[in-house]
Amino acid sequence: MRIERGRITTDRLLANQTSQILDHFDQRFDDREGEKRIDQARESFKASLFFPDIEVREDEIVEAFEGTCKWIFNPPTSTEGNSSKKWHSFREWLETGQKVYWINGKPGAGKSTLMKYIVDEPRTAEYLSEWEPNTDLIIATFFFKNLGSELQKSTTGLLRSLIWQLLRHWPEMIHLVLKRYKEATGQTQESPLLTMLPTWTEKRLLQILRHFANEKPPTVALCVFIDGLDEYVGDQDTLLQIISLLSSAGGCKVCVSSRPDQTFRSEFQGYPQCRVQDLNQEDIEKMVNEKLKPCLEDNKPNETKAIEYLLMNLIYKAEGVFLWLSIMIKDFITASRHGDTISELHERLETTPNTIYGLYRRILRGLEKTYLDYALEIFQIIVAARCPSKYFSVHLTVLELACMDEASWTHIEQFNRPYFYSSDFGSRCHELCIRLNARCGNLIDLVVVVDNKETEETVLVQSGQIVEFIHRTVVEFLKDEFMNAFCDKSCLTAAWIHLHERGSAGCSFSRAYHPSSALG
């Protein structure tokens, strides 16, 4: 009897321990599942800051011509023998400097290209490591784009991008973000907060950045590069407030670039700076000697001295403006291949204004009337495409332009979707690209963008090229020169309606069909 009672007691103890062990593992499992859900929610929270165009502008900027821009890391005395062109050592600022470094220059001087070179160059991080040794260094960037989407030209986009980059490089910041966001919204639990993704307003974003600046641990250092302050659309005081907030925090500094507008002159006059067009003379010479000189020598092998004199005058007239120079190089190469003599090229150079607006004016006046009318119509459509719309993005594509064509529109009206994947439509898009390049005076670019959702065999990949102005100054010039066509809302509205009714609608129609659907 005693043995039986002992066995029963033992069984009960074992059952109880087993139950406790199972409860323990169930609890651990629930805890892990809960942690997993919170981690996933935190990632969703971080992703709510992201937007599709967050890195597009930087990717669009032309890469520095090989071997150029290196001067930015040289001591000031080693660049330009002219002592009147004073500038502050950028390398020294990276290694020991504080607050702000201002890169400024004329429109088209190559400021954005230089900024992209700086952030991509390994020496930047190397020199910054001397500034704040034994810290986790974060390099954050933002490139404003005046002709881009709302978030590409606003402080909301700037703040979302910077905070997203901070969270990506310093994951622990999520606790600070959540803490301050809960305080701002009155939330008491983390998990419910994470399931309710926030609406990011400028005020909320500024609050988070301010708390980061005030509470950042000394083990974290931040250097921010902001390009194109003059391309920002909004209250400049807010933009300058953000720069001041960042540059005033311990272990933080900011490098900015802009045109030398008076607002920025006043704000940054006491900080280290450089003026691009004063310092890129060797880069200008390198580009001329490596891109233009070989072409001229091939076509005019017995005129070496005359070519040297022509190139010397071209370099002098460029005055450090890469955009002006690159257009002239294209112009000279085309003219040389068409048989123009060196004397005729000299005359072309002498009659070309040395300002970018003057160059644009000469280009358009040189177009025959049919081409000029065509170019202005295309320019107006590109500008109209920038108007806010829920129907299409701010990026105008070759596909949208092709769908506006009468022949393509006929196929849309006939619901002939397979046509848009045919070789005929591919040829039409190819011919359109040729017309755009030939008739628009080299004032637009066709940017190749491959959509991962499309296969390489489809015509839509080829037609997905984005039609862009070569530079923001083209739009500024058009608004000055043809005010009614490019500033009058009724004119732009007419172009917008035409684009929406045909281009955007046709684009949506053609993309709705895929060749695989025809296989049954």
Coordinates of C-alpha atoms in Angstrom, one line a residue:
M1 CA 0.0 0.0 0.0
R2 CA 2.8 2.4 0.9
I3 CA 4.6 1.5 -2.3
E4 CA 1.5 2.2 -4.3
R5 CA 0.9 5.6 -2.6
G6 CA 4.6 6.5 -3.2
R7 CA 4.3 5.6 -6.9
I8 CA 1.2 7.7 -7.2
T9 CA 2.9 10.7 -5.5
T10 CA 5.9 10.2 -7.8
D11 CA 3.7 10.2 -10.9
R12 CA 2.0 13.3 -9.7
L13 CA 5.3 15.1 -9.1
L14 CA 6.6 14.0 -12.5
A15 CA 3.4 15.1 -14.2
N16 CA 3.6 18.5 -12.4
Q17 CA 7.2 19.1 -13.4
T18 CA 6.5 18.0 -17.0
S19 CA 3.6 20.5 -17.1
Q20 CA 5.8 23.2 -15.7
I21 CA 8.5 22.4 -18.2
L22 CA 6.0 22.5 -21.1
D23 CA 4.5 25.7 -19.7
H24 CA 8.0 27.1 -19.6
F25 CA 8.7 26.2 -23.2
D26 CA 5.3 27.5 -24.3
Q27 CA 6.1 30.8 -22.6
R28 CA 9.5 30.9 -24.2
F29 CA 8.0 30.2 -27.6
D30 CA 5.3 32.9 -27.1
D31 CA 8.1 35.3 -26.0
R32 CA 10.1 34.5 -29.1
E33 CA 7.1 34.8 -31.4
G34 CA 6.3 38.1 -29.7
E35 CA 9.8 39.4 -30.1
K36 CA 9.7 38.3 -33.8
R37 CA 6.5 40.2 -34.4
I38 CA 7.9 43.3 -32.7
D39 CA 11.1 43.0 -34.8
Q40 CA 9.0 42.7 -38.0
A41 CA 6.9 45.7 -36.9
R42 CA 10.0 47.7 -36.2
E43 CA 11.2 47.0 -39.7
S44 CA 7.9 48.1 -41.1
F45 CA 8.2 51.3 -39.0
K46 CA 11.6 52.0 -40.5
A47 CA 10.3 51.1 -44.0
S48 CA 7.5 53.7 -43.5
L49 CA 10.2 56.4 -43.8
F50 CA 11.4 55.1 -47.2
F51 CA 10.1 56.4 -50.5
P52 CA 10.9 55.1 -54.0
D53 CA 12.9 58.2 -55.1
I54 CA 15.1 58.3 -52.0
E55 CA 18.3 57.6 -54.0
V56 CA 17.2 58.3 -57.5
R57 CA 18.7 61.8 -57.8
E58 CA 22.2 60.7 -56.7
D59 CA 22.0 57.8 -59.3
E60 CA 21.0 60.2 -62.1
I61 CA 24.0 62.6 -61.6
V62 CA 26.7 62.2 -64.2
E63 CA 29.8 60.4 -63.0
A64 CA 32.9 62.5 -62.8
F65 CA 35.0 62.3 -66.0
E66 CA 37.8 59.8 -65.3
G67 CA 40.7 61.4 -63.4
T68 CA 38.8 64.6 -62.5
C69 CA 37.6 66.1 -59.1
K70 CA 40.7 64.8 -57.3
W71 CA 41.7 68.4 -56.5
I72 CA 39.1 68.5 -53.8
F73 CA 41.4 66.4 -51.5
N74 CA 44.6 68.4 -52.3
P75 CA 46.0 71.2 -50.2
P76 CA 44.8 74.6 -51.4
T77 CA 48.3 75.7 -52.4
S78 CA 48.7 72.8 -54.9
T79 CA 45.6 73.8 -57.0
E80 CA 45.6 77.0 -59.1
G81 CA 48.7 79.1 -58.8
N82 CA 46.5 82.3 -58.6
S83 CA 46.6 83.4 -54.9
S84 CA 43.4 85.4 -55.4
K85 CA 41.4 82.2 -55.7
K86 CA 41.5 81.3 -52.0
W87 CA 39.7 78.3 -50.7
H88 CA 39.7 76.1 -47.5
S89 CA 41.2 72.7 -47.4
F90 CA 38.4 70.1 -47.7
R91 CA 40.6 67.3 -46.4
E92 CA 41.5 69.3 -43.3
W93 CA 37.8 69.9 -42.7
L94 CA 37.1 66.2 -43.0
E95 CA 39.9 65.3 -40.6
T96 CA 39.5 68.1 -37.9
G97 CA 36.8 70.6 -38.9
Q98 CA 33.5 71.2 -37.4
K99 CA 30.1 72.6 -38.3
V100 CA 29.7 73.3 -42.1
Y101 CA 31.7 73.2 -45.3
W102 CA 30.1 75.0 -48.3
I103 CA 30.8 74.0 -51.9
N104 CA 29.4 76.7 -54.2
G105 CA 29.6 77.6 -57.9
K106 CA 27.9 78.8 -61.0
P107 CA 25.0 76.9 -62.6
G108 CA 26.5 73.9 -64.5
A109 CA 30.0 74.2 -62.9
G110 CA 29.8 70.6 -61.7
K111 CA 28.8 70.9 -58.0
S112 CA 26.5 67.9 -57.9
T113 CA 29.1 65.7 -59.8
L114 CA 31.7 66.8 -57.3
M115 CA 29.4 66.0 -54.4
K116 CA 28.7 62.5 -55.8
Y117 CA 32.4 62.0 -56.3
I118 CA 33.1 63.0 -52.7
V119 CA 30.5 60.6 -51.1
D120 CA 31.6 57.7 -53.4
E121 CA 35.4 58.3 -52.8
P122 CA 36.8 55.9 -50.1
R123 CA 39.2 58.7 -48.9
T124 CA 36.2 60.6 -47.6
A125 CA 35.5 57.9 -44.9
E126 CA 39.2 57.5 -44.4
Y127 CA 39.8 61.1 -43.5
L128 CA 36.6 61.4 -41.5
S129 CA 37.8 58.5 -39.3
E130 CA 40.6 60.9 -38.1
W131 CA 37.9 63.4 -37.0
E132 CA 36.1 61.2 -34.6
P133 CA 38.3 58.1 -34.0
N134 CA 36.9 55.0 -32.2
T135 CA 33.3 55.8 -33.1
D136 CA 30.7 54.3 -35.3
L137 CA 30.9 56.7 -38.3
I138 CA 27.7 57.3 -40.2
I139 CA 27.8 59.1 -43.6
A140 CA 24.3 60.3 -44.7
T141 CA 23.5 62.0 -48.0
F142 CA 20.6 63.8 -49.7
F143 CA 20.6 65.3 -53.2
F144 CA 17.8 67.8 -53.8
K145 CA 16.1 67.8 -57.3
N146 CA 14.0 70.8 -58.2
L147 CA 12.5 69.0 -61.2
G148 CA 11.7 65.9 -59.2
S149 CA 8.9 64.5 -57.1
E150 CA 7.6 66.4 -54.0
L151 CA 9.8 64.4 -51.6
Q152 CA 12.9 65.1 -53.8
K153 CA 12.6 68.8 -53.3
S154 CA 11.2 69.3 -49.8
T155 CA 12.4 69.2 -46.2
T156 CA 10.0 66.3 -45.5
G157 CA 11.9 64.2 -48.1
L158 CA 15.2 65.4 -46.7
L159 CA 14.2 64.4 -43.1
R160 CA 12.7 61.1 -44.0
S161 CA 15.8 60.2 -46.0
L162 CA 18.2 61.2 -43.2
I163 CA 16.3 59.4 -40.4
W164 CA 15.9 56.3 -42.6
Q165 CA 19.7 56.3 -43.2
L166 CA 20.4 56.8 -39.5
L167 CA 18.1 53.8 -38.6
R168 CA 19.8 51.7 -41.3
H169 CA 23.3 52.4 -40.0
W170 CA 22.5 52.7 -36.3
P171 CA 19.6 50.3 -35.5
E172 CA 19.7 51.2 -31.8
M173 CA 18.2 54.6 -32.8
I174 CA 14.8 52.9 -33.2
H175 CA 14.4 52.9 -29.4
L176 CA 14.9 56.7 -29.4
V177 CA 12.5 57.1 -32.3
L178 CA 9.8 55.0 -30.7
K179 CA 10.2 56.6 -27.3
R180 CA 9.8 60.1 -28.7
Y181 CA 7.0 59.1 -31.1
K182 CA 5.1 57.5 -28.2
E183 CA 5.5 60.7 -26.2
A184 CA 4.2 62.8 -29.1
T185 CA 1.2 60.5 -29.8
G186 CA 0.4 59.5 -26.2
Q187 CA 1.0 55.8 -26.8
T188 CA 1.9 53.7 -23.8
Q189 CA 2.6 50.3 -25.4
E190 CA 5.3 49.7 -28.0
S191 CA 3.6 46.8 -29.8
P192 CA 0.3 48.6 -30.6
L193 CA 2.3 51.6 -31.7
L194 CA 4.3 49.5 -34.1
T195 CA 1.2 48.1 -35.8
M196 CA 0.0 51.7 -36.5
L197 CA 2.5 53.1 -39.0
P198 CA 2.8 56.9 -38.6
T199 CA 2.0 59.7 -41.0
W200 CA 5.2 61.5 -41.3
T201 CA 4.8 65.3 -41.0
E202 CA 7.6 67.8 -41.1
K203 CA 7.0 68.6 -37.4
R204 CA 7.2 65.0 -36.3
L205 CA 10.3 64.4 -38.3
L206 CA 12.0 67.5 -37.0
Q207 CA 11.2 66.4 -33.5
I208 CA 12.9 63.0 -34.0
L209 CA 16.0 64.6 -35.6
R210 CA 16.2 67.1 -32.8
H211 CA 16.1 64.4 -30.1
F212 CA 18.8 62.5 -32.1
A213 CA 21.0 65.6 -32.1
N214 CA 20.5 66.1 -28.3
E215 CA 20.7 62.4 -27.2
K216 CA 23.1 60.9 -29.6
P217 CA 25.8 58.9 -27.7
P218 CA 29.4 60.0 -28.1
T219 CA 30.2 56.6 -29.7
V220 CA 28.3 57.7 -32.8
A221 CA 29.6 60.3 -35.3
L222 CA 27.6 61.7 -38.2
C223 CA 28.7 63.6 -41.4
V224 CA 25.9 64.7 -43.7
F225 CA 26.3 65.7 -47.3
I226 CA 23.4 67.7 -48.8
D227 CA 23.6 68.7 -52.4
G228 CA 21.6 71.4 -54.3
L229 CA 20.2 73.6 -51.5
D230 CA 19.1 76.0 -54.3
E231 CA 17.0 73.2 -55.8
Y232 CA 14.9 73.0 -52.6
V233 CA 11.3 74.3 -52.8
G234 CA 9.9 75.8 -49.6
D235 CA 10.8 78.0 -46.7
Q236 CA 14.6 78.4 -46.8
D237 CA 14.6 79.2 -43.0
T238 CA 13.4 75.7 -42.3
L239 CA 16.1 74.2 -44.4
L240 CA 18.8 76.3 -42.8
Q241 CA 17.3 75.4 -39.4
I242 CA 17.9 71.7 -40.1
I243 CA 21.5 72.3 -41.2
S244 CA 22.1 74.4 -38.1
L245 CA 20.5 71.7 -35.9
L246 CA 22.8 69.0 -37.3
S247 CA 26.0 71.0 -37.5
S248 CA 25.6 72.3 -33.9
A249 CA 25.3 68.8 -32.3
G250 CA 28.4 67.2 -30.9
G251 CA 30.0 64.7 -33.2
C252 CA 28.0 66.0 -36.2
K253 CA 28.9 68.1 -39.2
V254 CA 27.5 68.9 -42.6
C255 CA 28.9 69.5 -46.1
V256 CA 26.4 71.4 -48.4
S257 CA 26.5 72.6 -52.0
S258 CA 24.6 75.3 -53.8
R259 CA 24.7 78.2 -56.1
P260 CA 26.1 81.3 -54.4
D261 CA 22.7 82.8 -53.8
Q262 CA 22.6 85.7 -51.3
T263 CA 20.7 83.6 -48.7
F264 CA 23.5 81.0 -48.6
R265 CA 26.2 83.7 -48.8
S266 CA 24.9 85.3 -45.7
E267 CA 24.4 81.9 -43.9
F268 CA 27.7 80.3 -44.7
Q269 CA 30.1 83.3 -45.1
G270 CA 32.0 82.4 -41.9
Y271 CA 32.5 78.7 -42.7
P272 CA 35.1 76.9 -44.8
Q273 CA 34.2 76.9 -48.5
C274 CA 35.4 76.6 -52.1
R275 CA 34.1 77.9 -55.4
V276 CA 34.1 75.1 -58.0
Q277 CA 34.7 77.1 -61.2
D278 CA 37.9 78.6 -59.7
L279 CA 39.4 75.2 -59.0
N280 CA 38.5 72.9 -61.9
Q281 CA 40.8 74.3 -64.6
E282 CA 42.8 71.1 -64.8
D283 CA 39.6 69.0 -65.1
I284 CA 38.3 71.3 -67.9
E285 CA 41.6 70.8 -69.8
K286 CA 41.6 67.1 -69.2
M287 CA 38.1 66.7 -70.6
V288 CA 38.9 68.8 -73.7
N289 CA 42.2 67.0 -74.4
E290 CA 40.7 63.5 -73.9
K291 CA 37.2 63.9 -75.5
L292 CA 37.6 66.5 -78.2
K293 CA 41.2 66.7 -79.2
P294 CA 41.5 63.1 -80.5
C295 CA 38.4 63.6 -82.7
L296 CA 39.8 66.8 -84.2
E297 CA 43.2 65.3 -84.8
D298 CA 41.7 62.3 -86.6
N299 CA 39.7 64.5 -88.9
K300 CA 42.4 67.2 -89.3
P301 CA 45.7 65.4 -88.9
N302 CA 47.8 68.2 -90.5
E303 CA 46.5 71.1 -88.4
T304 CA 48.0 70.4 -84.9
K305 CA 48.9 74.0 -84.1
A306 CA 45.5 75.3 -85.2
I307 CA 43.7 72.7 -83.1
E308 CA 45.8 73.6 -80.0
Y309 CA 44.9 77.2 -80.4
L310 CA 41.2 76.4 -80.9
L311 CA 41.2 74.2 -77.7
M312 CA 43.0 76.9 -75.7
N313 CA 40.3 79.4 -76.6
L314 CA 37.6 76.9 -75.8
I315 CA 39.0 76.2 -72.4
Y316 CA 39.4 79.9 -71.7
K317 CA 35.8 80.6 -72.7
A318 CA 34.3 77.8 -70.6
E319 CA 35.2 79.7 -67.4
G320 CA 35.0 76.5 -65.4
V321 CA 31.4 75.6 -66.4
F322 CA 31.4 71.9 -67.3
L323 CA 27.8 72.0 -68.7
W324 CA 28.7 74.7 -71.2
L325 CA 31.8 72.9 -72.2
S326 CA 30.2 69.4 -72.6
I327 CA 27.6 70.9 -74.9
M328 CA 30.3 72.7 -77.0
I329 CA 32.4 69.5 -77.2
K330 CA 29.4 67.6 -78.6
D331 CA 28.7 70.5 -81.0
F332 CA 32.3 70.5 -82.2
I333 CA 32.6 66.8 -82.7
T334 CA 29.4 66.8 -84.8
A335 CA 30.5 69.8 -86.8
S336 CA 34.0 68.2 -87.4
R337 CA 32.5 65.0 -88.6
H338 CA 30.3 66.9 -91.0
G339 CA 33.4 68.5 -92.5
D340 CA 33.7 71.9 -90.8
T341 CA 37.2 73.3 -91.0
I342 CA 39.2 74.6 -88.0
S343 CA 38.5 78.1 -89.1
E344 CA 34.8 77.4 -89.2
L345 CA 35.0 75.9 -85.7
H346 CA 36.8 79.1 -84.5
E347 CA 34.1 81.2 -86.0
R348 CA 31.5 79.0 -84.3
L349 CA 33.3 79.5 -80.9
E350 CA 33.6 83.2 -81.3
T351 CA 29.9 83.7 -82.1
T352 CA 28.8 81.5 -79.2
P353 CA 28.0 83.4 -75.9
N354 CA 30.0 82.2 -72.9
T355 CA 26.9 82.1 -70.7
I356 CA 24.8 79.0 -70.4
Y357 CA 21.6 80.9 -71.3
G358 CA 23.3 82.5 -74.3
L359 CA 24.4 79.0 -75.5
Y360 CA 20.8 77.7 -75.2
R361 CA 19.5 80.6 -77.1
R362 CA 22.1 80.0 -79.9
I363 CA 21.2 76.3 -80.1
L364 CA 17.4 77.0 -80.4
R365 CA 17.9 79.8 -82.9
G366 CA 20.1 77.4 -85.0
L367 CA 17.2 74.9 -85.3
E368 CA 15.1 75.0 -88.5
K369 CA 11.5 76.0 -87.8
T370 CA 10.1 72.5 -88.0
Y371 CA 12.6 71.2 -85.5
L372 CA 12.2 74.2 -83.2
D373 CA 8.4 73.7 -83.1
Y374 CA 8.9 70.0 -82.4
A375 CA 11.4 70.7 -79.7
L376 CA 9.2 73.3 -77.9
E377 CA 6.3 70.9 -78.0
I378 CA 8.4 68.2 -76.4
F379 CA 9.8 70.6 -73.8
Q380 CA 6.3 71.7 -72.9
I381 CA 5.2 68.1 -72.4
I382 CA 8.3 67.4 -70.1
V383 CA 7.4 70.5 -68.0
A384 CA 3.8 69.5 -67.9
A385 CA 4.7 66.0 -66.7
R386 CA 6.1 67.6 -63.6
C387 CA 2.7 68.7 -62.5
P388 CA 1.4 66.6 -59.6
S389 CA -0.8 63.8 -60.7
K390 CA -2.1 60.5 -59.4
Y391 CA -2.1 59.0 -62.9
F392 CA 1.6 59.1 -63.7
S393 CA 5.0 59.8 -62.1
V394 CA 7.0 62.9 -62.7
H395 CA 9.3 60.8 -65.0
L396 CA 8.2 61.1 -68.6
T397 CA 9.1 58.0 -70.6
V398 CA 9.6 57.3 -74.3
L399 CA 6.7 54.9 -74.0
E400 CA 4.3 57.7 -73.0
L401 CA 5.5 59.9 -75.8
A402 CA 5.1 57.0 -78.3
C403 CA 1.6 56.4 -77.1
M404 CA 0.7 60.0 -77.9
D405 CA 1.5 59.4 -81.6
E406 CA -1.5 59.1 -83.9
A407 CA -0.5 55.7 -85.2
S408 CA -0.1 54.2 -81.7
W409 CA -3.3 55.8 -80.6
T410 CA -5.2 54.0 -83.4
H411 CA -4.0 50.7 -82.0
I412 CA -5.1 51.7 -78.5
E413 CA -8.6 52.6 -79.8
Q414 CA -8.7 49.2 -81.5
F415 CA -7.6 47.4 -78.3
N416 CA -4.6 46.0 -80.1
R417 CA -2.4 45.3 -77.1
P418 CA 0.0 42.8 -78.8
Y419 CA 1.1 45.7 -81.1
F420 CA 3.0 47.3 -78.1
Y421 CA 5.2 44.2 -77.9
S422 CA 5.8 44.0 -81.6
S423 CA 8.9 44.8 -83.6
D424 CA 6.9 47.5 -85.3
F425 CA 6.3 49.4 -82.1
G426 CA 10.0 48.8 -81.1
S427 CA 11.1 50.4 -84.3
R428 CA 8.7 53.4 -83.7
C429 CA 10.2 53.9 -80.2
H430 CA 13.7 53.7 -81.7
E431 CA 12.8 56.3 -84.4
L432 CA 11.3 58.5 -81.7
C433 CA 14.6 58.4 -79.7
I434 CA 16.5 59.4 -82.8
R435 CA 14.1 62.3 -83.4
L436 CA 14.3 63.5 -79.8
N437 CA 18.1 63.6 -80.0
A438 CA 18.3 65.2 -83.4
R439 CA 15.5 67.8 -83.1
C440 CA 15.9 69.0 -79.5
G441 CA 19.4 70.6 -79.8
N442 CA 21.0 68.1 -77.3
L443 CA 19.0 69.8 -74.5
I444 CA 17.4 66.6 -73.3
D445 CA 18.8 63.2 -72.1
L446 CA 17.3 59.8 -72.5
V447 CA 18.1 58.0 -69.3
V448 CA 18.0 54.2 -69.5
V449 CA 16.0 52.6 -66.7
V450 CA 15.4 48.9 -66.6
D451 CA 12.2 47.9 -64.9
N452 CA 12.7 44.7 -63.0
K453 CA 9.1 43.8 -63.6
E454 CA 9.6 43.5 -67.3
T455 CA 11.7 40.9 -69.1
E456 CA 14.6 41.9 -71.3
E457 CA 12.8 40.6 -74.4
T458 CA 9.9 43.1 -74.2
V459 CA 9.8 46.2 -76.2
L460 CA 8.6 48.0 -73.0
V461 CA 12.1 47.8 -71.5
Q462 CA 13.5 49.7 -74.5
S463 CA 10.7 52.2 -74.4
G464 CA 11.0 52.8 -70.7
Q465 CA 13.8 55.3 -71.1
I466 CA 13.1 58.5 -69.1
V467 CA 13.1 61.8 -71.1
E468 CA 14.8 64.5 -69.0
F469 CA 16.3 67.9 -69.5
I470 CA 20.1 67.8 -69.4
H471 CA 20.1 70.3 -66.5
R472 CA 17.7 72.4 -64.4
T473 CA 19.0 75.5 -66.2
V474 CA 17.2 74.5 -69.4
V475 CA 13.8 74.9 -67.7
E476 CA 14.8 78.2 -66.1
F477 CA 15.9 79.4 -69.6
L478 CA 12.7 78.3 -71.2
K479 CA 10.6 80.1 -68.7
D480 CA 12.6 83.3 -69.2
E481 CA 12.7 83.0 -73.0
F482 CA 9.2 81.6 -73.7
M483 CA 7.3 82.9 -70.7
N484 CA 3.8 82.3 -72.1
A485 CA 4.4 78.7 -73.2
F486 CA 6.2 77.6 -70.0
C487 CA 4.7 79.8 -67.2
D488 CA 1.1 80.2 -68.3
K489 CA -1.0 77.6 -66.5
S490 CA -3.5 77.3 -69.4
C491 CA -0.7 76.3 -71.8
L492 CA 0.7 73.8 -69.4
T493 CA -2.7 72.4 -68.6
A494 CA -3.4 71.8 -72.3
A495 CA -0.1 69.8 -72.5
W496 CA -0.9 68.0 -69.3
I497 CA -4.4 67.0 -70.5
H498 CA -2.9 65.8 -73.8
L499 CA -0.3 63.8 -72.0
H500 CA -2.8 62.3 -69.6
E501 CA -5.5 61.5 -72.2
R502 CA -3.1 59.8 -74.6
G503 CA 0.4 59.2 -73.1
S504 CA -0.5 58.0 -69.6
A505 CA -3.7 56.2 -70.7
G506 CA -1.8 54.5 -73.6
C507 CA 1.0 53.6 -71.3
S508 CA -1.3 51.9 -68.8
F509 CA -3.2 50.2 -71.6
S510 CA 0.0 48.7 -73.2
R511 CA 1.5 47.6 -69.9
A512 CA -1.7 45.7 -69.0
Y513 CA -0.8 43.2 -71.7
H514 CA 2.0 40.7 -71.5
P515 CA 3.0 38.3 -74.3
S516 CA 2.7 35.3 -71.9
S517 CA -1.0 36.0 -71.6
A518 CA -1.4 35.3 -75.4
L519 CA -0.1 31.8 -74.9
G520 CA -3.3 30.7 -73.2

